């Protein structure tokens, strides 16, 4: 079992930056792959970024590539999402998700791949 808790969401002006954190429970953190998804009101949940378990390979959606960076700190059992050059269309609830490494590939951007989810944190970008 893995429990996930996101933090760091808040109101920010367009062009600003935020860093979201996802703290995970459990002693096998390093064996899991993680992803961030986001969901705006009335819309489906969408993939944002993902990170692998061993070599730290990363994947990004086209809408955030070059602006967002996903990273992990295995010593702190935490995954981060650094968000720069924020836009109003980035406004969403951001959720962290996890799956054991041998079930990750190849659908890293599919919500059905992930077994564990956090409650989410609200990010609001004002224009």
mmCIF file of C-alpha atoms in Angstrom:
data_model
loop_
_atom_site.group_PDB
_atom_site.id
_atom_site.type_symbol
_atom_site.label_atom_id
_atom_site.label_comp_id
_atom_site.label_asym_id
_atom_site.label_seq_id
_atom_site.Cartn_x
_atom_site.Cartn_y
_atom_site.Cartn_z
ATOM 1 C CA UNK A 1 0.000 0.000 0.000
ATOM 2 C CA UNK A 2 1.098 3.524 -0.797
ATOM 3 C CA UNK A 3 -0.552 6.659 0.495
ATOM 4 C CA UNK A 4 -0.009 9.938 -1.309
ATOM 5 C CA UNK A 5 -0.471 13.486 -0.048
ATOM 6 C CA UNK A 6 -0.091 16.507 -2.307
ATOM 7 C CA UNK A 7 0.697 20.029 -1.184
ATOM 8 C CA UNK A 8 1.814 23.355 -2.591
ATOM 9 C CA UNK A 9 -1.187 24.442 -4.590
ATOM 10 C CA UNK A 10 -2.378 28.031 -4.289
ATOM 11 C CA UNK A 11 -3.421 31.133 -6.212
ATOM 12 C CA UNK A 12 -0.658 32.562 -8.407
ATOM 13 C CA UNK A 13 -0.486 35.180 -11.145
ATOM 14 C CA UNK A 14 0.117 34.259 -14.764
ATOM 15 C CA UNK A 15 3.831 33.981 -15.468
ATOM 16 C CA UNK A 16 4.580 32.896 -11.922
ATOM 17 C CA UNK A 17 5.946 29.641 -10.545
ATOM 18 C CA UNK A 18 4.861 26.977 -8.072
ATOM 19 C CA UNK A 19 6.335 23.760 -6.784
ATOM 20 C CA UNK A 20 3.949 20.970 -5.891
ATOM 21 C CA UNK A 21 4.993 18.152 -3.588
ATOM 22 C CA UNK A 22 3.675 14.608 -3.284
ATOM 23 C CA UNK A 23 4.693 12.849 -0.083
ATOM 24 C CA UNK A 24 4.419 9.058 -0.187
ATOM 25 C CA UNK A 25 4.202 6.574 2.648
ATOM 26 C CA UNK A 26 5.875 3.187 2.659
ATOM 27 C CA UNK A 27 9.422 1.858 2.598
ATOM 28 C CA UNK A 28 9.482 0.881 -1.072
ATOM 29 C CA UNK A 29 9.170 4.349 -2.533
ATOM 30 C CA UNK A 30 12.090 3.822 -4.889
ATOM 31 C CA UNK A 31 10.307 0.895 -6.563
ATOM 32 C CA UNK A 32 7.385 3.011 -7.686
ATOM 33 C CA UNK A 33 6.808 5.186 -10.716
ATOM 34 C CA UNK A 34 4.869 8.385 -10.291
ATOM 35 C CA UNK A 35 2.822 10.805 -12.326
ATOM 36 C CA UNK A 36 0.972 14.062 -12.024
ATOM 37 C CA UNK A 37 -2.471 14.502 -13.543
ATOM 38 C CA UNK A 38 -4.764 17.496 -13.496
ATOM 39 C CA UNK A 39 -8.479 18.033 -13.760
ATOM 40 C CA UNK A 40 -10.257 21.301 -14.462
ATOM 41 C CA UNK A 41 -13.926 21.779 -13.487
ATOM 42 C CA UNK A 42 -16.232 19.909 -15.841
ATOM 43 C CA UNK A 43 -13.365 18.284 -17.722
ATOM 44 C CA UNK A 44 -11.704 14.899 -17.689
ATOM 45 C CA UNK A 45 -8.490 14.202 -15.837
ATOM 46 C CA UNK A 46 -5.435 14.735 -18.019
ATOM 47 C CA UNK A 47 -1.842 13.583 -17.876
ATOM 48 C CA UNK A 48 0.795 16.172 -16.989
ATOM 49 C CA UNK A 49 4.091 14.390 -16.296
ATOM 50 C CA UNK A 50 5.560 11.076 -15.160
ATOM 51 C CA UNK A 51 8.858 9.810 -13.774
ATOM 52 C CA UNK A 52 10.381 6.348 -13.747
ATOM 53 C CA UNK A 53 11.770 4.405 -10.832
ATOM 54 C CA UNK A 54 15.399 3.661 -11.554
ATOM 55 C CA UNK A 55 16.889 5.880 -14.254
ATOM 56 C CA UNK A 56 14.499 8.744 -13.592
ATOM 57 C CA UNK A 57 13.179 8.816 -17.142
ATOM 58 C CA UNK A 58 10.548 11.516 -17.531
ATOM 59 C CA UNK A 59 7.568 12.133 -19.773
ATOM 60 C CA UNK A 60 5.523 15.299 -20.297
ATOM 61 C CA UNK A 61 2.360 16.312 -22.026
ATOM 62 C CA UNK A 62 2.855 18.699 -24.915
ATOM 63 C CA UNK A 63 0.984 21.430 -23.067
ATOM 64 C CA UNK A 64 3.547 21.601 -20.235
ATOM 65 C CA UNK A 65 6.768 20.511 -21.936
ATOM 66 C CA UNK A 66 9.484 23.098 -21.377
ATOM 67 C CA UNK A 67 7.595 24.761 -18.508
ATOM 68 C CA UNK A 68 7.097 21.975 -15.943
ATOM 69 C CA UNK A 69 9.673 19.623 -14.440
ATOM 70 C CA UNK A 70 8.928 16.436 -12.530
ATOM 71 C CA UNK A 71 11.523 15.078 -10.110
ATOM 72 C CA UNK A 72 11.811 12.703 -7.180
ATOM 73 C CA UNK A 73 13.814 12.500 -3.970
ATOM 74 C CA UNK A 74 13.961 8.874 -2.843
ATOM 75 C CA UNK A 75 15.543 9.846 0.477
ATOM 76 C CA UNK A 76 12.527 12.014 1.299
ATOM 77 C CA UNK A 77 9.861 9.785 -0.295
ATOM 78 C CA UNK A 78 8.676 12.803 -2.242
ATOM 79 C CA UNK A 79 7.869 13.623 -5.849
ATOM 80 C CA UNK A 80 7.864 17.220 -7.062
ATOM 81 C CA UNK A 81 6.330 19.167 -9.904
ATOM 82 C CA UNK A 82 8.075 22.457 -10.594
ATOM 83 C CA UNK A 83 5.757 24.656 -12.632
ATOM 84 C CA UNK A 84 7.107 27.775 -14.343
ATOM 85 C CA UNK A 85 5.580 30.308 -16.710
ATOM 86 C CA UNK A 86 2.130 29.424 -15.470
ATOM 87 C CA UNK A 87 -0.878 30.229 -17.588
ATOM 88 C CA UNK A 88 -4.571 30.609 -16.672
ATOM 89 C CA UNK A 89 -5.274 27.381 -18.551
ATOM 90 C CA UNK A 90 -3.068 25.544 -16.042
ATOM 91 C CA UNK A 91 -5.762 26.118 -13.414
ATOM 92 C CA UNK A 92 -6.801 22.670 -12.153
ATOM 93 C CA UNK A 93 -6.751 20.261 -9.281
ATOM 94 C CA UNK A 94 -3.387 18.486 -9.521
ATOM 95 C CA UNK A 95 -3.188 14.891 -8.323
ATOM 96 C CA UNK A 96 -0.254 12.589 -7.756
ATOM 97 C CA UNK A 97 -0.470 8.931 -8.775
ATOM 98 C CA UNK A 98 1.751 5.885 -8.259
ATOM 99 C CA UNK A 99 2.238 2.372 -9.573
ATOM 100 C CA UNK A 100 4.831 -0.324 -8.948
ATOM 101 C CA UNK A 101 7.550 -0.129 -11.581
ATOM 102 C CA UNK A 102 6.841 -3.396 -13.378
ATOM 103 C CA UNK A 103 3.331 -2.245 -14.253
ATOM 104 C CA UNK A 104 4.234 1.193 -15.535
ATOM 105 C CA UNK A 105 5.134 0.806 -19.187
ATOM 106 C CA UNK A 106 4.014 1.562 -21.766
ATOM 107 C CA UNK A 107 0.906 3.584 -20.905
ATOM 108 C CA UNK A 108 2.497 6.123 -18.616
ATOM 109 C CA UNK A 109 -0.074 8.783 -19.517
ATOM 110 C CA UNK A 110 -3.142 6.627 -18.842
ATOM 111 C CA UNK A 111 -5.044 7.059 -15.569
ATOM 112 C CA UNK A 112 -5.798 3.322 -15.588
ATOM 113 C CA UNK A 113 -2.093 2.509 -15.208
ATOM 114 C CA UNK A 114 -1.908 3.898 -11.678
ATOM 115 C CA UNK A 115 -3.094 2.118 -8.545
ATOM 116 C CA UNK A 116 -2.684 4.840 -5.937
ATOM 117 C CA UNK A 117 -3.917 8.413 -5.944
ATOM 118 C CA UNK A 118 -3.714 11.420 -3.685
ATOM 119 C CA UNK A 119 -6.575 13.781 -2.885
ATOM 120 C CA UNK A 120 -5.236 16.574 -5.039
ATOM 121 C CA UNK A 121 -4.194 20.170 -4.553
ATOM 122 C CA UNK A 122 -5.815 23.203 -6.184
ATOM 123 C CA UNK A 123 -3.746 25.421 -8.449
ATOM 124 C CA UNK A 124 -5.363 28.627 -9.636
ATOM 125 C CA UNK A 125 -3.613 30.914 -12.110
ATOM 126 C CA UNK A 126 -5.038 34.402 -12.461
ATOM 127 C CA UNK A 127 -4.639 36.469 -15.621
#
